[in-house]
mmCIF file of C-alpha atoms and ligand atoms in Angstrom:
data_model
loop_
_atom_site.group_PDB
_atom_site.id
_atom_site.type_symbol
_atom_site.label_atom_id
_atom_site.label_comp_id
_atom_site.label_asym_id
_atom_site.label_seq_id
_atom_site.Cartn_x
_atom_site.Cartn_y
_atom_site.Cartn_z
ATOM 1 C CA UNK O 5 141.308 416.517 72.779
ATOM 2 C CA UNK O 6 144.801 417.057 74.106
ATOM 3 C CA UNK O 7 145.370 418.154 77.696
ATOM 4 C CA UNK O 8 148.606 419.967 78.440
ATOM 5 C CA UNK O 9 149.197 420.561 82.125
ATOM 6 C CA UNK O 10 150.780 423.877 83.087
ATOM 7 C CA UNK O 11 153.160 423.262 85.994
ATOM 8 C CA UNK O 12 154.163 426.909 86.664
ATOM 9 C CA UNK O 13 152.476 426.990 90.043
ATOM 10 C CA UNK O 14 154.439 424.026 91.333
ATOM 11 C CA UNK O 15 157.430 426.311 90.811
ATOM 12 C CA UNK O 16 155.547 429.230 92.396
ATOM 13 C CA UNK O 17 155.371 427.248 95.628
ATOM 14 C CA UNK O 18 159.051 426.334 95.441
ATOM 15 C CA UNK O 19 160.074 429.940 94.733
ATOM 16 C CA UNK O 20 158.078 431.131 97.753
ATOM 17 C CA UNK O 21 160.985 429.687 99.757
ATOM 18 C CA UNK O 22 163.676 429.633 97.043
ATOM 19 C CA UNK O 23 164.284 426.013 97.914
ATOM 20 C CA UNK O 24 164.219 422.793 95.888
ATOM 21 C CA UNK O 25 160.702 421.521 96.574
ATOM 22 C CA UNK O 26 158.212 420.913 95.115
ATOM 23 C CA UNK O 27 159.993 420.057 91.867
ATOM 24 C CA UNK O 28 158.041 421.025 88.709
ATOM 25 C CA UNK O 29 159.974 418.471 86.657
ATOM 26 C CA UNK O 30 158.786 415.651 88.923
ATOM 27 C CA UNK O 31 155.258 417.100 88.755
ATOM 28 C CA UNK O 32 155.479 416.977 84.959
ATOM 29 C CA UNK O 33 156.563 413.330 85.050
ATOM 30 C CA UNK O 34 153.612 412.360 87.245
ATOM 31 C CA UNK O 35 151.172 414.477 85.196
ATOM 32 C CA UNK O 36 152.206 412.675 82.024
ATOM 33 C CA UNK O 37 151.816 409.273 83.697
ATOM 34 C CA UNK O 38 148.317 410.308 84.796
ATOM 35 C CA UNK O 39 147.129 411.150 81.284
ATOM 36 C CA UNK O 40 148.471 414.558 80.273
ATOM 37 C CA UNK O 41 149.387 414.688 76.592
ATOM 38 C CA UNK O 42 151.906 417.410 77.208
ATOM 39 C CA UNK O 43 153.412 419.858 79.659
ATOM 40 C CA UNK O 44 153.258 423.633 79.481
ATOM 41 C CA UNK O 45 155.593 426.001 81.304
ATOM 42 C CA UNK O 46 155.995 429.766 81.091
ATOM 43 C CA UNK O 47 159.495 431.190 81.439
ATOM 44 C CA UNK O 48 158.754 434.773 82.445
ATOM 45 C CA UNK O 49 161.272 437.558 82.098
ATOM 46 C CA UNK O 50 161.080 438.151 85.878
ATOM 47 C CA UNK O 51 161.580 434.388 86.549
ATOM 48 C CA UNK O 52 158.893 434.495 89.229
ATOM 49 C CA UNK O 53 158.172 430.777 89.019
ATOM 50 C CA UNK O 54 159.800 428.641 86.307
ATOM 51 C CA UNK O 55 163.595 429.012 86.115
ATOM 52 C CA UNK O 56 165.953 428.417 83.196
ATOM 53 C CA UNK O 57 167.135 425.126 84.731
ATOM 54 C CA UNK O 58 163.508 423.894 84.850
ATOM 55 C CA UNK O 59 163.011 424.596 81.166
ATOM 56 C CA UNK O 60 166.263 422.854 80.325
ATOM 57 C CA UNK O 61 165.259 419.780 82.353
ATOM 58 C CA UNK O 62 161.720 419.734 80.916
ATOM 59 C CA UNK O 63 163.011 419.992 77.355
ATOM 60 C CA UNK O 64 164.861 416.708 77.814
ATOM 61 C CA UNK O 65 162.496 414.868 80.171
ATOM 62 C CA UNK O 66 158.966 415.495 78.846
ATOM 63 C CA UNK O 67 157.926 412.449 76.843
ATOM 64 C CA UNK O 68 154.868 413.954 75.146
ATOM 65 C CA UNK O 69 154.729 417.525 73.922
ATOM 66 C CA UNK O 70 156.611 420.283 75.699
ATOM 67 C CA UNK O 71 154.869 423.607 75.110
ATOM 68 C CA UNK O 72 157.004 426.542 76.208
ATOM 69 C CA UNK O 73 155.185 429.808 76.834
ATOM 70 C CA UNK O 74 157.258 432.892 76.362
ATOM 71 C CA UNK O 75 157.057 436.571 75.539
ATOM 72 C CA UNK O 76 159.077 438.087 72.725
ATOM 73 C CA UNK O 77 162.169 438.977 74.801
ATOM 74 C CA UNK O 78 165.099 438.193 72.486
ATOM 75 C CA UNK O 79 167.089 436.492 75.277
ATOM 76 C CA UNK O 80 164.248 434.043 76.023
ATOM 77 C CA UNK O 81 163.589 433.466 72.320
ATOM 78 C CA UNK O 82 167.289 432.561 72.000
ATOM 79 C CA UNK O 83 166.986 430.036 74.831
ATOM 80 C CA UNK O 84 163.869 428.532 73.198
ATOM 81 C CA UNK O 85 165.636 428.234 69.834
ATOM 82 C CA UNK O 86 168.483 426.427 71.599
ATOM 83 C CA UNK O 87 166.230 424.008 73.539
ATOM 84 C CA UNK O 88 163.779 423.477 70.676
ATOM 85 C CA UNK O 89 160.577 422.470 72.477
ATOM 86 C CA UNK O 90 157.979 420.984 70.121
ATOM 87 C CA UNK O 91 155.793 424.051 70.539
ATOM 88 C CA UNK O 92 156.258 427.654 71.639
ATOM 89 C CA UNK O 93 153.263 429.785 72.594
ATOM 90 C CA UNK O 94 153.934 433.502 72.400
ATOM 91 C CA UNK O 95 152.144 435.466 75.108
ATOM 92 C CA UNK O 96 152.077 439.111 76.200
ATOM 93 C CA UNK O 97 153.846 439.815 79.478
ATOM 94 C CA UNK O 98 153.650 442.733 81.859
ATOM 95 C CA UNK O 99 155.777 442.754 84.988
ATOM 96 C CA UNK O 100 153.033 444.039 87.266
ATOM 97 C CA UNK O 101 150.389 441.497 86.217
ATOM 98 C CA UNK O 102 149.445 438.562 88.445
ATOM 99 C CA UNK O 103 148.943 436.322 85.428
ATOM 100 C CA UNK O 104 148.671 436.701 81.647
ATOM 101 C CA UNK O 105 145.722 439.050 81.501
ATOM 102 C CA UNK O 106 144.897 439.239 77.820
ATOM 103 C CA UNK O 107 145.925 437.992 74.424
ATOM 104 C CA UNK O 108 148.680 439.467 72.287
ATOM 105 C CA UNK O 109 147.895 442.939 70.946
ATOM 106 C CA UNK O 110 147.827 442.037 67.271
ATOM 107 C CA UNK O 111 146.122 445.305 66.299
ATOM 108 C CA UNK O 112 149.591 446.805 66.752
ATOM 109 C CA UNK O 113 151.913 443.948 65.789
ATOM 110 C CA UNK O 114 155.522 444.789 66.544
ATOM 111 C CA UNK O 115 158.643 443.948 64.578
ATOM 112 C CA UNK O 116 159.760 442.095 67.708
ATOM 113 C CA UNK O 117 156.748 439.774 67.544
ATOM 114 C CA UNK O 118 157.338 438.907 63.889
ATOM 115 C CA UNK O 119 161.037 438.448 64.607
ATOM 116 C CA UNK O 120 160.221 436.021 67.444
ATOM 117 C CA UNK O 121 157.833 434.073 65.181
ATOM 118 C CA UNK O 122 160.439 433.915 62.420
ATOM 119 C CA UNK O 123 163.303 432.847 64.712
ATOM 120 C CA UNK O 124 161.260 430.133 66.460
ATOM 121 C CA UNK O 125 159.897 428.829 63.173
ATOM 122 C CA UNK O 126 163.370 428.749 61.641
ATOM 123 C CA UNK O 127 164.499 426.661 64.628
ATOM 124 C CA UNK O 128 161.839 424.072 63.732
ATOM 125 C CA UNK O 129 159.460 424.974 66.581
ATOM 126 C CA UNK O 130 155.696 425.026 66.043
ATOM 127 C CA UNK O 131 154.520 428.522 66.962
ATOM 128 C CA UNK O 132 151.166 429.328 68.534
ATOM 129 C CA UNK O 133 149.924 432.832 69.408
ATOM 130 C CA UNK O 134 147.882 433.467 72.561
ATOM 131 C CA UNK O 135 145.044 435.706 71.385
ATOM 132 C CA UNK O 136 141.729 437.094 72.548
ATOM 133 C CA UNK O 137 138.740 435.259 71.046
ATOM 134 C CA UNK O 138 137.779 437.828 68.430
ATOM 135 C CA UNK O 139 137.712 437.984 64.655
ATOM 136 C CA UNK O 140 140.347 440.690 64.297
ATOM 137 C CA UNK O 141 142.869 438.764 66.377
ATOM 138 C CA UNK O 142 142.215 435.575 64.415
ATOM 139 C CA UNK O 143 142.727 437.436 61.131
ATOM 140 C CA UNK O 144 145.948 438.999 62.397
ATOM 141 C CA UNK O 145 147.248 435.609 63.538
ATOM 142 C CA UNK O 146 146.569 434.179 60.087
ATOM 143 C CA UNK O 147 148.405 437.113 58.540
ATOM 144 C CA UNK O 148 151.371 436.438 60.828
ATOM 145 C CA UNK O 149 151.702 433.010 59.233
ATOM 146 C CA UNK O 150 151.614 430.823 62.361
ATOM 147 C CA UNK O 151 150.076 427.325 62.332
ATOM 148 C CA UNK O 152 148.151 427.652 65.612
ATOM 149 C CA UNK O 153 146.456 429.998 68.059
ATOM 150 C CA UNK O 154 145.537 429.604 71.709
ATOM 151 C CA UNK O 155 142.285 431.377 72.529
ATOM 152 C CA UNK O 156 142.292 433.197 75.877
ATOM 153 C CA UNK O 157 139.444 431.720 77.929
ATOM 154 C CA UNK O 158 139.744 434.256 80.759
ATOM 155 C CA UNK O 159 136.567 436.130 79.846
ATOM 156 C CA UNK O 160 134.665 432.846 79.678
ATOM 157 C CA UNK O 161 136.148 431.753 83.021
ATOM 158 C CA UNK O 162 134.859 434.929 84.670
ATOM 159 C CA UNK O 163 131.442 434.927 83.038
ATOM 160 C CA UNK O 164 130.423 431.307 82.483
ATOM 161 C CA UNK O 165 127.883 431.314 85.327
ATOM 162 C CA UNK O 166 126.105 434.339 83.817
ATOM 163 C CA UNK O 167 124.874 433.043 80.458
ATOM 164 C CA UNK O 168 126.425 431.840 77.249
ATOM 165 C CA UNK O 169 127.740 435.072 75.658
ATOM 166 C CA UNK O 170 131.391 434.385 76.465
ATOM 167 C CA UNK O 171 131.124 430.775 75.335
ATOM 168 C CA UNK O 172 129.461 431.869 72.080
ATOM 169 C CA UNK O 173 132.284 434.355 71.518
ATOM 170 C CA UNK O 174 134.802 431.569 72.072
ATOM 171 C CA UNK O 175 133.034 429.249 69.659
ATOM 172 C CA UNK O 176 132.794 431.925 66.940
ATOM 173 C CA UNK O 177 136.511 432.657 67.211
ATOM 174 C CA UNK O 178 137.377 428.950 67.300
ATOM 175 C CA UNK O 179 135.335 428.300 64.168
ATOM 176 C CA UNK O 180 136.863 431.242 62.307
ATOM 177 C CA UNK O 181 140.356 430.132 63.241
ATOM 178 C CA UNK O 182 139.784 426.516 62.312
ATOM 179 C CA UNK O 183 138.074 427.421 59.028
ATOM 180 C CA UNK O 184 141.046 429.682 58.298
ATOM 181 C CA UNK O 185 143.376 426.712 58.600
ATOM 182 C CA UNK O 186 144.686 427.336 62.108
ATOM 183 C CA UNK O 187 144.951 424.696 64.813
ATOM 184 C CA UNK O 188 142.918 425.941 67.774
ATOM 185 C CA UNK O 189 144.073 425.681 71.388
ATOM 186 C CA UNK O 190 142.498 427.302 74.444
ATOM 187 C CA UNK O 191 143.328 428.056 78.029
ATOM 188 C CA UNK O 192 143.387 430.302 81.066
ATOM 189 C CA UNK O 193 141.138 430.118 84.074
ATOM 190 C CA UNK O 194 139.683 426.713 83.153
ATOM 191 C CA UNK O 195 138.574 424.645 86.146
ATOM 192 C CA UNK O 196 136.938 421.287 86.882
ATOM 193 C CA UNK O 197 133.606 423.131 86.952
ATOM 194 C CA UNK O 198 133.830 425.212 83.801
ATOM 195 C CA UNK O 199 135.982 423.096 81.458
ATOM 196 C CA UNK O 200 133.132 420.951 80.115
ATOM 197 C CA UNK O 201 131.529 423.518 77.820
ATOM 198 C CA UNK O 202 134.899 424.419 76.304
ATOM 199 C CA UNK O 203 135.889 420.771 75.889
ATOM 200 C CA UNK O 204 132.635 420.249 73.988
ATOM 201 C CA UNK O 205 133.678 422.731 71.280
ATOM 202 C CA UNK O 206 134.932 420.413 68.561
ATOM 203 C CA UNK O 207 136.907 423.209 66.861
ATOM 204 C CA UNK O 208 139.311 423.199 69.809
ATOM 205 C CA UNK O 209 141.936 420.476 69.859
ATOM 206 C CA UNK O 210 144.110 421.341 72.855
ATOM 207 C CA UNK O 211 143.608 422.780 76.350
ATOM 208 C CA UNK O 212 146.302 424.270 78.586
ATOM 209 C CA UNK O 213 145.297 424.101 82.234
ATOM 210 C CA UNK O 214 147.395 424.905 85.295
ATOM 211 C CA UNK O 215 146.091 426.679 88.369
ATOM 212 C CA UNK O 216 143.017 424.563 88.964
ATOM 213 C CA UNK O 217 144.930 421.289 88.624
ATOM 214 C CA UNK O 218 147.793 422.383 90.880
ATOM 215 C CA UNK O 219 145.263 423.697 93.426
ATOM 216 C CA UNK O 220 143.477 420.350 93.540
ATOM 217 C CA UNK O 221 146.794 418.522 93.702
ATOM 218 C CA UNK O 222 147.400 420.019 97.155
ATOM 219 C CA UNK O 223 144.547 417.862 98.425
ATOM 220 C CA UNK O 224 144.578 414.859 96.113
ATOM 221 C CA UNK O 225 148.088 414.651 94.659
ATOM 222 C CA UNK O 226 149.003 415.682 91.145
ATOM 223 C CA UNK O 227 148.296 412.305 89.512
ATOM 224 C CA UNK O 228 144.666 412.071 90.663
ATOM 225 C CA UNK O 229 144.158 415.784 89.912
ATOM 226 C CA UNK O 230 145.299 415.326 86.311
ATOM 227 C CA UNK O 231 143.294 412.104 85.894
ATOM 228 C CA UNK O 232 140.153 413.860 87.118
ATOM 229 C CA UNK O 233 140.617 416.755 84.666
ATOM 230 C CA UNK O 234 141.167 414.187 81.921
ATOM 231 C CA UNK O 235 137.817 412.592 82.828
ATOM 232 C CA UNK O 236 136.030 415.980 82.860
ATOM 233 C CA UNK O 237 137.330 416.724 79.360
ATOM 234 C CA UNK O 238 136.696 413.303 77.854
ATOM 235 C CA UNK O 239 133.170 413.061 79.226
ATOM 236 C CA UNK O 240 132.247 416.478 77.798
ATOM 237 C CA UNK O 241 133.634 415.780 74.367
ATOM 238 C CA UNK O 242 131.066 414.695 71.764
ATOM 239 C CA UNK O 243 131.561 411.007 70.862
ATOM 240 C CA UNK O 244 133.270 410.674 74.203
ATOM 241 C CA UNK O 245 136.469 408.814 74.692
ATOM 242 C CA UNK O 246 137.871 410.365 71.545
ATOM 243 C CA UNK O 247 140.852 412.537 72.385
HETATM 244 N N1 PXP T 327 147.576 429.345 78.577
HETATM 245 C C1 PXP T 327 148.359 430.446 78.680
HETATM 246 C C2 PXP T 327 148.860 431.088 77.428
HETATM 247 C C3 PXP T 327 148.712 430.958 79.944
HETATM 248 O O1 PXP T 327 149.495 432.043 80.023
HETATM 249 C C4 PXP T 327 148.255 430.287 81.097
HETATM 250 C C5 PXP T 327 148.657 430.783 82.448
HETATM 251 O O2 PXP T 327 150.024 430.705 82.594
HETATM 252 C C6 PXP T 327 147.475 429.145 80.941
HETATM 253 C C7 PXP T 327 147.121 428.703 79.666
HETATM 254 C C8 PXP T 327 146.977 428.358 82.108
HETATM 255 O O3 PXP T 327 146.086 429.131 82.844
HETATM 256 P P1 PXP T 327 145.557 428.600 84.249
HETATM 257 O O4 PXP T 327 146.753 428.502 85.152
HETATM 258 O O5 PXP T 327 144.586 429.653 84.664
HETATM 259 O O6 PXP T 327 144.933 427.262 84.007
#
C-alpha cells in the first residue's frame, strides 16, 4: 500500500509568520527518505498554506510520486498542466472551510469539472477525484472517465470509535470502485490510531495522510513520524510487508 505524505501543514506553520521556515520542500525530501512513496500538496485558491513556488519546487524535487490536489479553478488547472505532476486529485474547495469537508458534488457535475478532467488528462496527468464513499459518487466518477478515486475518510475518522458502520461504508464504496475498474485511494483525518482498519482494506491501494504526521513531527521529527505511520500501515495490511 502506498503512503503519500501531505505536507500542507508544514507550509501552514511557515505562513503563520510569512517567513521561510519550516520549508515544505525539505519536509518532502525527508518524508521520502523515511519511506513515503509520494508527496501530496494542495494548492488552494486562497494560498493559505502551499504557495505556487512550493508546487514548482516539489514538481522538480519529489523523487517518487507528486500528487497535486487542486480545485477546478482554471488558473490552477493551467499551472498543473504546465508542471505536470504524475497525479492530480480534484477536490471541492470552499473559502470558509477549515479543511476539505466533503467529496466532490458529482450529483451536479459542472462543465468546469469535466473541463478540468479533460485538460489535466490531455496534459498526461493521472486524474483522481476526491469523493464521498457512496455508490452514487463512485458511479459518477466512472462516468466521468477518470482512472482513480480518493475516498473521503472523514466520516470514518469521526466515527471509528463508535462501531463499524463508517468502515463498512468505506469498504462497500472501495469494492464498488475497484470492481468498476477504478484505482482506489483514501484519505482525510487518518491518524496513527485509526489508520489500521483502513489499511487492512485490500481494495485500497494508496493513502494520503497529512495532519497527524505533521502533528507528530513536532515532537519526533518528520522522518520518525513518517516511518512510524509506514509501520502502522504495513502491520495492518494482510500478508504484511507487502506494499
Ligand atoms: N486527501 C485529500 C483530498 C485532502 O484534501 C486532505 C487534506 O488536505 C488529505 C487527504 C489529508 O488529510 P489529513 O491532513 O487530515 O491527513
